[in-house]
PDB file of C-alpha atoms in Angstrom:
ATOM      1  CA  ASN M   1       5.892  16.621  -1.131  1.00 61.00           C
ATOM      2  CA  ALA M   2       7.768  13.323  -0.920  1.00 76.00           C
ATOM      3  CA  GLY M   3       5.954  11.483  -3.744  1.00 93.00           C
ATOM      4  CA  VAL M   4       6.468   7.734  -3.345  1.00 97.00           C
ATOM      5  CA  THR M   5       8.557   6.580  -0.399  1.00 97.00           C
ATOM      6  CA  GLN M   6       9.812   3.044   0.055  1.00 97.00           C
ATOM      7  CA  THR M   7      11.205   1.519   3.232  1.00 97.00           C
ATOM      8  CA  PRO M   8      13.608  -0.030   3.853  1.00 97.00           C
ATOM      9  CA  LYS M   9      16.136   0.932   1.159  1.00 96.00           C
ATOM     10  CA  PHE M  10      18.311  -2.155   1.675  1.00 96.00           C
ATOM     11  CA  ARG M  11      17.785  -5.469   3.373  1.00 96.00           C
ATOM     12  CA  VAL M  12      19.586  -8.798   3.597  1.00 96.00           C
ATOM     13  CA  LEU M  13      17.547 -11.839   4.568  1.00 96.00           C
ATOM     14  CA  LYS M  14      18.269 -15.481   5.098  1.00 96.00           C
ATOM     15  CA  THR M  15      16.308 -18.102   3.180  1.00 97.00           C
ATOM     16  CA  GLY M  16      13.015 -18.791   4.905  1.00 96.00           C
ATOM     17  CA  GLN M  17      12.784 -15.478   6.727  1.00 96.00           C
ATOM     18  CA  SER M  18       9.823 -13.181   6.243  1.00 95.00           C
ATOM     19  CA  MET M  19       9.624  -9.444   5.790  1.00 95.00           C
ATOM     20  CA  THR M  20       7.359  -6.632   4.672  1.00 97.00           C
ATOM     21  CA  LEU M  21       8.244  -3.827   2.291  1.00 97.00           C
ATOM     22  CA  LEU M  22       6.357  -0.602   2.815  1.00 97.00           C
ATOM     23  CA  CYS M  23       5.316   1.884   0.149  1.00 97.00           C
ATOM     24  CA  ALA M  24       3.724   5.212   0.981  1.00 97.00           C
ATOM     25  CA  GLN M  25       2.486   7.889  -1.416  1.00 97.00           C
ATOM     26  CA  ASP M  26       1.267  11.369  -0.602  1.00 95.00           C
ATOM     27  CA  MET M  27      -0.299  12.229  -3.980  1.00 94.00           C
ATOM     28  CA  ASN M  28      -3.755  10.806  -3.234  1.00 93.00           C
ATOM     29  CA  HIS M  29      -3.321   8.317  -6.069  1.00 94.00           C
ATOM     30  CA  GLU M  30      -5.841   5.527  -6.474  1.00 93.00           C
ATOM     31  CA  TYR M  31      -3.604   3.004  -8.194  1.00 93.00           C
ATOM     32  CA  MET M  32      -0.477   1.458  -6.698  1.00 95.00           C
ATOM     33  CA  TYR M  33       1.911  -1.164  -8.061  1.00 95.00           C
ATOM     34  CA  TRP M  34       4.766  -3.393  -6.953  1.00 97.00           C
ATOM     35  CA  TYR M  35       7.435  -4.318  -9.506  1.00 96.00           C
ATOM     36  CA  ARG M  36      10.646  -6.239  -9.358  1.00 96.00           C
ATOM     37  CA  GLN M  37      13.629  -5.314 -11.509  1.00 95.00           C
ATOM     38  CA  ASP M  38      16.172  -7.898 -12.538  1.00 92.00           C
ATOM     39  CA  PRO M  39      19.009  -7.514 -15.072  1.00 86.00           C
ATOM     40  CA  GLY M  40      17.765  -8.036 -18.626  1.00 82.00           C
ATOM     41  CA  MET M  41      14.193  -8.617 -17.445  1.00 85.00           C
ATOM     42  CA  GLY M  42      12.919  -5.082 -17.254  1.00 88.00           C
ATOM     43  CA  LEU M  43      10.207  -4.237 -14.752  1.00 93.00           C
ATOM     44  CA  ARG M  44       7.868  -7.098 -13.953  1.00 93.00           C
ATOM     45  CA  LEU M  45       4.591  -6.462 -12.169  1.00 93.00           C
ATOM     46  CA  ILE M  46       4.106  -8.473  -8.986  1.00 96.00           C
ATOM     47  CA  HIS M  47       0.792  -7.185  -7.613  1.00 96.00           C
ATOM     48  CA  TYR M  48      -1.226  -4.031  -7.943  1.00 94.00           C
ATOM     49  CA  SER M  49      -4.140  -2.252  -6.326  1.00 94.00           C
ATOM     50  CA  VAL M  50      -6.873  -0.157  -7.913  1.00 91.00           C
ATOM     51  CA  GLY M  51      -8.008   1.358  -4.633  1.00 92.00           C
ATOM     52  CA  GLU M  52      -8.101   1.028  -0.877  1.00 93.00           C
ATOM     53  CA  GLY M  53      -8.958  -2.513   0.170  1.00 93.00           C
ATOM     54  CA  THR M  54      -8.345  -4.022  -3.293  1.00 93.00           C
ATOM     55  CA  THR M  55      -5.442  -6.027  -4.667  1.00 95.00           C
ATOM     56  CA  ALA M  56      -4.803  -8.033  -7.837  1.00 94.00           C
ATOM     57  CA  LYS M  57      -2.105 -10.301  -9.212  1.00 94.00           C
ATOM     58  CA  GLY M  58       0.407  -9.164 -11.784  1.00 92.00           C
ATOM     59  CA  GLU M  59       2.631 -11.331 -13.941  1.00 90.00           C
ATOM     60  CA  VAL M  60       4.929 -12.706 -11.211  1.00 94.00           C
ATOM     61  CA  PRO M  61       2.838 -12.935  -7.991  1.00 96.00           C
ATOM     62  CA  ASP M  62       4.042 -16.272  -6.611  1.00 96.00           C
ATOM     63  CA  GLY M  63       5.769 -16.036  -3.231  1.00 95.00           C
ATOM     64  CA  TYR M  64       4.425 -12.556  -2.500  1.00 97.00           C
ATOM     65  CA  ASN M  65       1.381 -11.135  -0.754  1.00 96.00           C
ATOM     66  CA  VAL M  66       0.122  -7.566  -0.599  1.00 97.00           C
ATOM     67  CA  SER M  67      -2.282  -5.441   1.369  1.00 97.00           C
ATOM     68  CA  ARG M  68      -3.777  -1.980   0.891  1.00 96.00           C
ATOM     69  CA  LEU M  69      -5.550  -1.152   4.117  1.00 94.00           C
ATOM     70  CA  LYS M  70      -5.068   2.590   3.640  1.00 95.00           C
ATOM     71  CA  LYS M  71      -5.183   4.492   0.376  1.00 95.00           C
ATOM     72  CA  GLN M  72      -1.714   5.917   0.845  1.00 96.00           C
ATOM     73  CA  ASN M  73       0.045   2.653   1.759  1.00 97.00           C
ATOM     74  CA  PHE M  74       0.760  -0.519  -0.173  1.00 98.00           C
ATOM     75  CA  LEU M  75       2.592  -3.343   1.575  1.00 98.00           C
ATOM     76  CA  LEU M  76       4.488  -6.189  -0.092  1.00 98.00           C
ATOM     77  CA  GLY M  77       5.144  -9.282   2.005  1.00 97.00           C
ATOM     78  CA  LEU M  78       7.503 -12.193   1.570  1.00 96.00           C
ATOM     79  CA  GLU M  79       6.331 -15.018   3.808  1.00 91.00           C
ATOM     80  CA  SER M  80       9.294 -17.351   3.265  1.00 95.00           C
ATOM     81  CA  ALA M  81      12.093 -15.662   1.352  1.00 95.00           C
ATOM     82  CA  ALA M  82      13.925 -17.590  -1.371  1.00 96.00           C
ATOM     83  CA  PRO M  83      17.194 -16.702  -3.168  1.00 96.00           C
ATOM     84  CA  SER M  84      15.179 -16.269  -6.399  1.00 96.00           C
ATOM     85  CA  GLN M  85      13.532 -13.271  -4.759  1.00 97.00           C
ATOM     86  CA  THR M  86      16.820 -11.382  -4.636  1.00 97.00           C
ATOM     87  CA  SER M  87      15.970  -8.283  -6.635  1.00 97.00           C
ATOM     88  CA  VAL M  88      15.315  -4.580  -6.569  1.00 97.00           C
ATOM     89  CA  TYR M  89      11.688  -3.862  -5.724  1.00 98.00           C
ATOM     90  CA  PHE M  90       9.937  -0.731  -6.905  1.00 98.00           C
ATOM     91  CA  CYS M  91       6.623   0.678  -5.849  1.00 97.00           C
ATOM     92  CA  ALA M  92       4.713   3.007  -8.146  1.00 96.00           C
ATOM     93  CA  SER M  93       1.457   4.903  -8.088  1.00 95.00           C
ATOM     94  CA  SER M  94      -0.793   6.582 -10.616  1.00 92.00           C
ATOM     95  CA  PHE M  95      -3.755   8.918 -10.308  1.00 88.00           C
ATOM     96  CA  ARG M  96      -6.027   6.860 -12.513  1.00 78.00           C
ATOM     97  CA  GLN M  97      -5.773   3.625 -14.468  1.00 71.00           C
ATOM     98  CA  GLY M  98      -2.081   2.907 -15.059  1.00 63.00           C
ATOM     99  CA  GLY M  99      -2.651   1.777 -18.607  1.00 69.00           C
ATOM    100  CA  ASN M 100      -2.347   5.258 -20.020  1.00 75.00           C
ATOM    101  CA  GLN M 101      -1.317   7.447 -17.135  1.00 81.00           C
ATOM    102  CA  PRO M 102       2.111   8.357 -15.775  1.00 87.00           C
ATOM    103  CA  GLN M 103       3.335   6.127 -13.016  1.00 92.00           C
ATOM    104  CA  HIS M 104       5.386   7.666 -10.217  1.00 94.00           C
ATOM    105  CA  PHE M 105       8.075   5.405  -8.809  1.00 96.00           C
ATOM    106  CA  GLY M 106       9.863   5.232  -5.491  1.00 97.00           C
ATOM    107  CA  ASP M 107      13.625   4.778  -5.321  1.00 96.00           C
ATOM    108  CA  GLY M 108      13.457   1.062  -4.661  1.00 97.00           C
ATOM    109  CA  THR M 109      14.308  -1.518  -2.029  1.00 97.00           C
ATOM    110  CA  ARG M 110      17.372  -3.632  -2.703  1.00 97.00           C
ATOM    111  CA  LEU M 111      16.750  -7.059  -1.241  1.00 97.00           C
ATOM    112  CA  SER M 112      19.277  -9.891  -1.016  1.00 96.00           C
ATOM    113  CA  ILE M 113      18.282 -13.369   0.072  1.00 96.00           C
ATOM    114  CA  LEU M 114      21.166 -15.552   1.231  1.00 95.00           C
TER     115      LEU M 114
ATOM    116  CA  GLN U   1       0.988 -10.543 -27.398  1.00 59.00           C
ATOM    117  CA  GLN U   2       1.391  -8.420 -24.312  1.00 68.00           C
ATOM    118  CA  GLN U   3       5.162  -8.196 -24.707  1.00 88.00           C
ATOM    119  CA  VAL U   4       7.197  -5.164 -25.625  1.00 94.00           C
ATOM    120  CA  LYS U   5      10.608  -5.993 -27.055  1.00 95.00           C
ATOM    121  CA  GLN U   6      13.340  -3.410 -26.554  1.00 96.00           C
ATOM    122  CA  SER U   7      16.746  -3.175 -28.204  1.00 95.00           C
ATOM    123  CA  PRO U   8      19.635  -2.845 -27.775  1.00 96.00           C
ATOM    124  CA  GLN U   9      20.281  -4.034 -24.216  1.00 95.00           C
ATOM    125  CA  SER U  10      23.208  -1.656 -23.931  1.00 96.00           C
ATOM    126  CA  LEU U  11      24.432   1.267 -25.996  1.00 97.00           C
ATOM    127  CA  ILE U  12      27.548   3.401 -25.931  1.00 98.00           C
ATOM    128  CA  VAL U  13      27.480   6.771 -27.704  1.00 98.00           C
ATOM    129  CA  GLN U  14      30.010   9.555 -27.908  1.00 98.00           C
ATOM    130  CA  LYS U  15      29.141  12.932 -26.465  1.00 97.00           C
ATOM    131  CA  GLY U  16      27.270  14.977 -29.032  1.00 97.00           C
ATOM    132  CA  GLY U  17      26.060  11.923 -30.922  1.00 97.00           C
ATOM    133  CA  ILE U  18      22.538  10.596 -31.439  1.00 98.00           C
ATOM    134  CA  SER U  19      21.301   7.779 -29.215  1.00 98.00           C
ATOM    135  CA  ILE U  20      18.556   5.574 -30.643  1.00 98.00           C
ATOM    136  CA  ILE U  21      16.622   2.938 -28.714  1.00 98.00           C
ATOM    137  CA  ASN U  22      13.949   0.837 -30.362  1.00 98.00           C
ATOM    138  CA  CYS U  23      10.843  -0.975 -29.156  1.00 97.00           C
ATOM    139  CA  ALA U  24       8.390  -3.273 -30.902  1.00 97.00           C
ATOM    140  CA  TYR U  25       4.984  -4.513 -29.831  1.00 96.00           C
ATOM    141  CA  GLU U  26       2.352  -6.948 -31.050  1.00 93.00           C
ATOM    142  CA  ASN U  27      -0.894  -5.864 -29.406  1.00 91.00           C
ATOM    143  CA  THR U  28      -2.564  -3.334 -31.699  1.00 91.00           C
ATOM    144  CA  ALA U  29      -4.828  -2.266 -28.823  1.00 90.00           C
ATOM    145  CA  PHE U  30      -1.930  -0.419 -27.174  1.00 91.00           C
ATOM    146  CA  ASP U  31      -2.605   3.304 -27.336  1.00 90.00           C
ATOM    147  CA  TYR U  32      -0.082   4.827 -24.967  1.00 91.00           C
ATOM    148  CA  PHE U  33       3.686   4.564 -25.328  1.00 94.00           C
ATOM    149  CA  PRO U  34       5.816   6.156 -22.607  1.00 94.00           C
ATOM    150  CA  TRP U  35       9.550   6.154 -22.084  1.00 97.00           C
ATOM    151  CA  TYR U  36      11.018   6.084 -18.597  1.00 97.00           C
ATOM    152  CA  GLN U  37      14.521   7.146 -17.559  1.00 98.00           C
ATOM    153  CA  GLN U  38      16.251   5.578 -14.586  1.00 97.00           C
ATOM    154  CA  PHE U  39      19.466   6.789 -12.971  1.00 97.00           C
ATOM    155  CA  PRO U  40      21.525   4.450 -10.767  1.00 93.00           C
ATOM    156  CA  GLY U  41      19.999   4.074  -7.316  1.00 93.00           C
ATOM    157  CA  LYS U  42      16.783   5.784  -8.329  1.00 95.00           C
ATOM    158  CA  GLY U  43      13.391   4.720  -9.545  1.00 96.00           C
ATOM    159  CA  PRO U  44      12.272   5.158 -13.158  1.00 96.00           C
ATOM    160  CA  ALA U  45      10.802   8.541 -14.038  1.00 96.00           C
ATOM    161  CA  LEU U  46       8.552   9.395 -16.961  1.00 94.00           C
ATOM    162  CA  LEU U  47      10.606  11.071 -19.694  1.00 96.00           C
ATOM    163  CA  ILE U  48       8.240  11.446 -22.628  1.00 95.00           C
ATOM    164  CA  ALA U  49       5.139   9.695 -23.940  1.00 93.00           C
ATOM    165  CA  ILE U  50       3.250   9.445 -27.224  1.00 93.00           C
ATOM    166  CA  ARG U  51      -0.178   8.343 -28.336  1.00 90.00           C
ATOM    167  CA  PRO U  52      -0.722   6.696 -31.739  1.00 87.00           C
ATOM    168  CA  ASP U  53      -2.538   9.623 -33.306  1.00 89.00           C
ATOM    169  CA  VAL U  54       0.813  11.308 -33.988  1.00 91.00           C
ATOM    170  CA  SER U  55       3.971   9.940 -35.589  1.00 93.00           C
ATOM    171  CA  GLU U  56       6.462  12.015 -33.645  1.00 95.00           C
ATOM    172  CA  LYS U  57       6.730  13.913 -30.388  1.00 95.00           C
ATOM    173  CA  LYS U  58       9.649  16.100 -29.422  1.00 96.00           C
ATOM    174  CA  GLU U  59      10.596  17.504 -26.051  1.00 95.00           C
ATOM    175  CA  GLY U  60      13.912  19.280 -26.058  1.00 96.00           C
ATOM    176  CA  ARG U  61      16.606  16.839 -27.163  1.00 97.00           C
ATOM    177  CA  PHE U  62      14.297  13.832 -26.762  1.00 97.00           C
ATOM    178  CA  THR U  63      12.070  12.618 -29.603  1.00 97.00           C
ATOM    179  CA  ILE U  64       9.739   9.655 -29.868  1.00 96.00           C
ATOM    180  CA  SER U  65       9.139   8.338 -33.378  1.00 95.00           C
ATOM    181  CA  PHE U  66       6.111   6.108 -33.810  1.00 94.00           C
ATOM    182  CA  ASN U  67       5.395   3.755 -36.718  1.00 93.00           C
ATOM    183  CA  LYS U  68       1.914   2.351 -36.302  1.00 92.00           C
ATOM    184  CA  SER U  69       2.000   0.060 -39.335  1.00 93.00           C
ATOM    185  CA  ALA U  70       5.284  -1.508 -38.235  1.00 95.00           C
ATOM    186  CA  LYS U  71       4.198  -1.599 -34.586  1.00 95.00           C
ATOM    187  CA  GLN U  72       7.436   0.040 -33.558  1.00 96.00           C
ATOM    188  CA  PHE U  73       8.457   3.134 -31.667  1.00 97.00           C
ATOM    189  CA  SER U  74      11.817   4.574 -30.834  1.00 97.00           C
ATOM    190  CA  LEU U  75      13.506   7.127 -28.619  1.00 98.00           C
ATOM    191  CA  HIS U  76      16.051   9.483 -30.153  1.00 98.00           C
ATOM    192  CA  ILE U  77      18.344  11.549 -27.961  1.00 98.00           C
ATOM    193  CA  MET U  78      19.995  14.314 -29.934  1.00 98.00           C
ATOM    194  CA  ASP U  79      23.318  15.854 -28.886  1.00 98.00           C
ATOM    195  CA  SER U  80      23.722  13.141 -26.246  1.00 98.00           C
ATOM    196  CA  GLN U  81      25.390  14.289 -23.023  1.00 97.00           C
ATOM    197  CA  PRO U  82      27.140  12.369 -20.227  1.00 97.00           C
ATOM    198  CA  GLY U  83      24.220  13.326 -17.963  1.00 97.00           C
ATOM    199  CA  ASP U  84      21.956  11.263 -20.232  1.00 98.00           C
ATOM    200  CA  SER U  85      23.749   8.084 -19.140  1.00 98.00           C
ATOM    201  CA  ALA U  86      20.982   6.016 -17.579  1.00 97.00           C
ATOM    202  CA  THR U  87      18.759   3.019 -18.178  1.00 97.00           C
ATOM    203  CA  TYR U  88      15.807   3.674 -20.453  1.00 97.00           C
ATOM    204  CA  PHE U  89      12.602   1.659 -20.492  1.00 96.00           C
ATOM    205  CA  CYS U  90       9.915   1.778 -23.118  1.00 96.00           C
ATOM    206  CA  ALA U  91       6.414   0.736 -22.158  1.00 94.00           C
ATOM    207  CA  ALA U  92       2.980   0.298 -23.663  1.00 93.00           C
ATOM    208  CA  GLY U  93      -0.477   0.588 -22.233  1.00 90.00           C
ATOM    209  CA  ILE U  94      -4.150   0.669 -23.072  1.00 86.00           C
ATOM    210  CA  GLN U  95      -6.620   3.377 -22.043  1.00 78.00           C
ATOM    211  CA  GLY U  96      -8.825   1.961 -19.322  1.00 74.00           C
ATOM    212  CA  ALA U  97      -6.423  -0.855 -18.563  1.00 76.00           C
ATOM    213  CA  GLN U  98      -4.833  -1.071 -15.184  1.00 74.00           C
ATOM    214  CA  LYS U  99      -1.197  -1.590 -16.004  1.00 81.00           C
ATOM    215  CA  LEU U 100       1.695  -0.898 -18.320  1.00 89.00           C
ATOM    216  CA  VAL U 101       3.866  -3.458 -20.074  1.00 91.00           C
ATOM    217  CA  PHE U 102       7.555  -2.582 -19.892  1.00 92.00           C
ATOM    218  CA  GLY U 103      10.406  -3.402 -22.227  1.00 93.00           C
ATOM    219  CA  GLN U 104      13.587  -5.032 -20.963  1.00 93.00           C
ATOM    220  CA  GLY U 105      15.530  -1.789 -20.639  1.00 94.00           C
ATOM    221  CA  THR U 106      18.562  -0.266 -22.361  1.00 96.00           C
ATOM    222  CA  ARG U 107      21.628   0.848 -20.470  1.00 96.00           C
ATOM    223  CA  LEU U 108      22.914   3.958 -22.226  1.00 98.00           C
ATOM    224  CA  THR U 109      26.426   5.252 -21.653  1.00 98.00           C
ATOM    225  CA  ILE U 110      27.533   8.566 -23.110  1.00 97.00           C
ATOM    226  CA  ASN U 111      31.306   8.843 -23.297  1.00 95.00           C
ATOM    227  CA  PRO U 112      32.737  12.339 -22.753  1.00 90.00           C
TER     228      PRO U 112
END
């Protein structure tokens, strides 16, 4: 039982390049989330999904897109990477609404934009 | 009103001491207050959570104290150990809502 798995673990991009971060969960959770973690800023929600085929914006969605074509996968895309997107990205999932349920996190993707 | 303010940003405690991290919120609709623990290179993991119908919850050396009237809650780590060195996040949520609001995090270091 792997829980929440994120790939890749590390990536260095040049400004303007694109990439996709993959999150996979094997807990049959309905809800999935993408956060970014920056020093002193805590965890900020980028986008989230309340079920297969649905997505919604969080508090810092600009510059990112997401897709949830399968229940177990949640993809985060950067179409044109910018240095301000250098961060650690975490995916999380929860069985039901995340507002009062435990969220299970992956181990993160460390992304540097040069 | 959706913010959760966490303090201090960093904390150094001697082994065996008590570590205390505080959080404050404004939205009185919040009804779920979890604490997450994050070790370097890992994702946050749920440590302990409380709902506002109780003023305190204890699990081993970890205790959440909740003050509804002051809109504050805190994490106490008794007999702090070097293995407790980590970043701690408080959060707040609402039943039926789709997301949590996280505090800024506290980096805790326990000196041996």
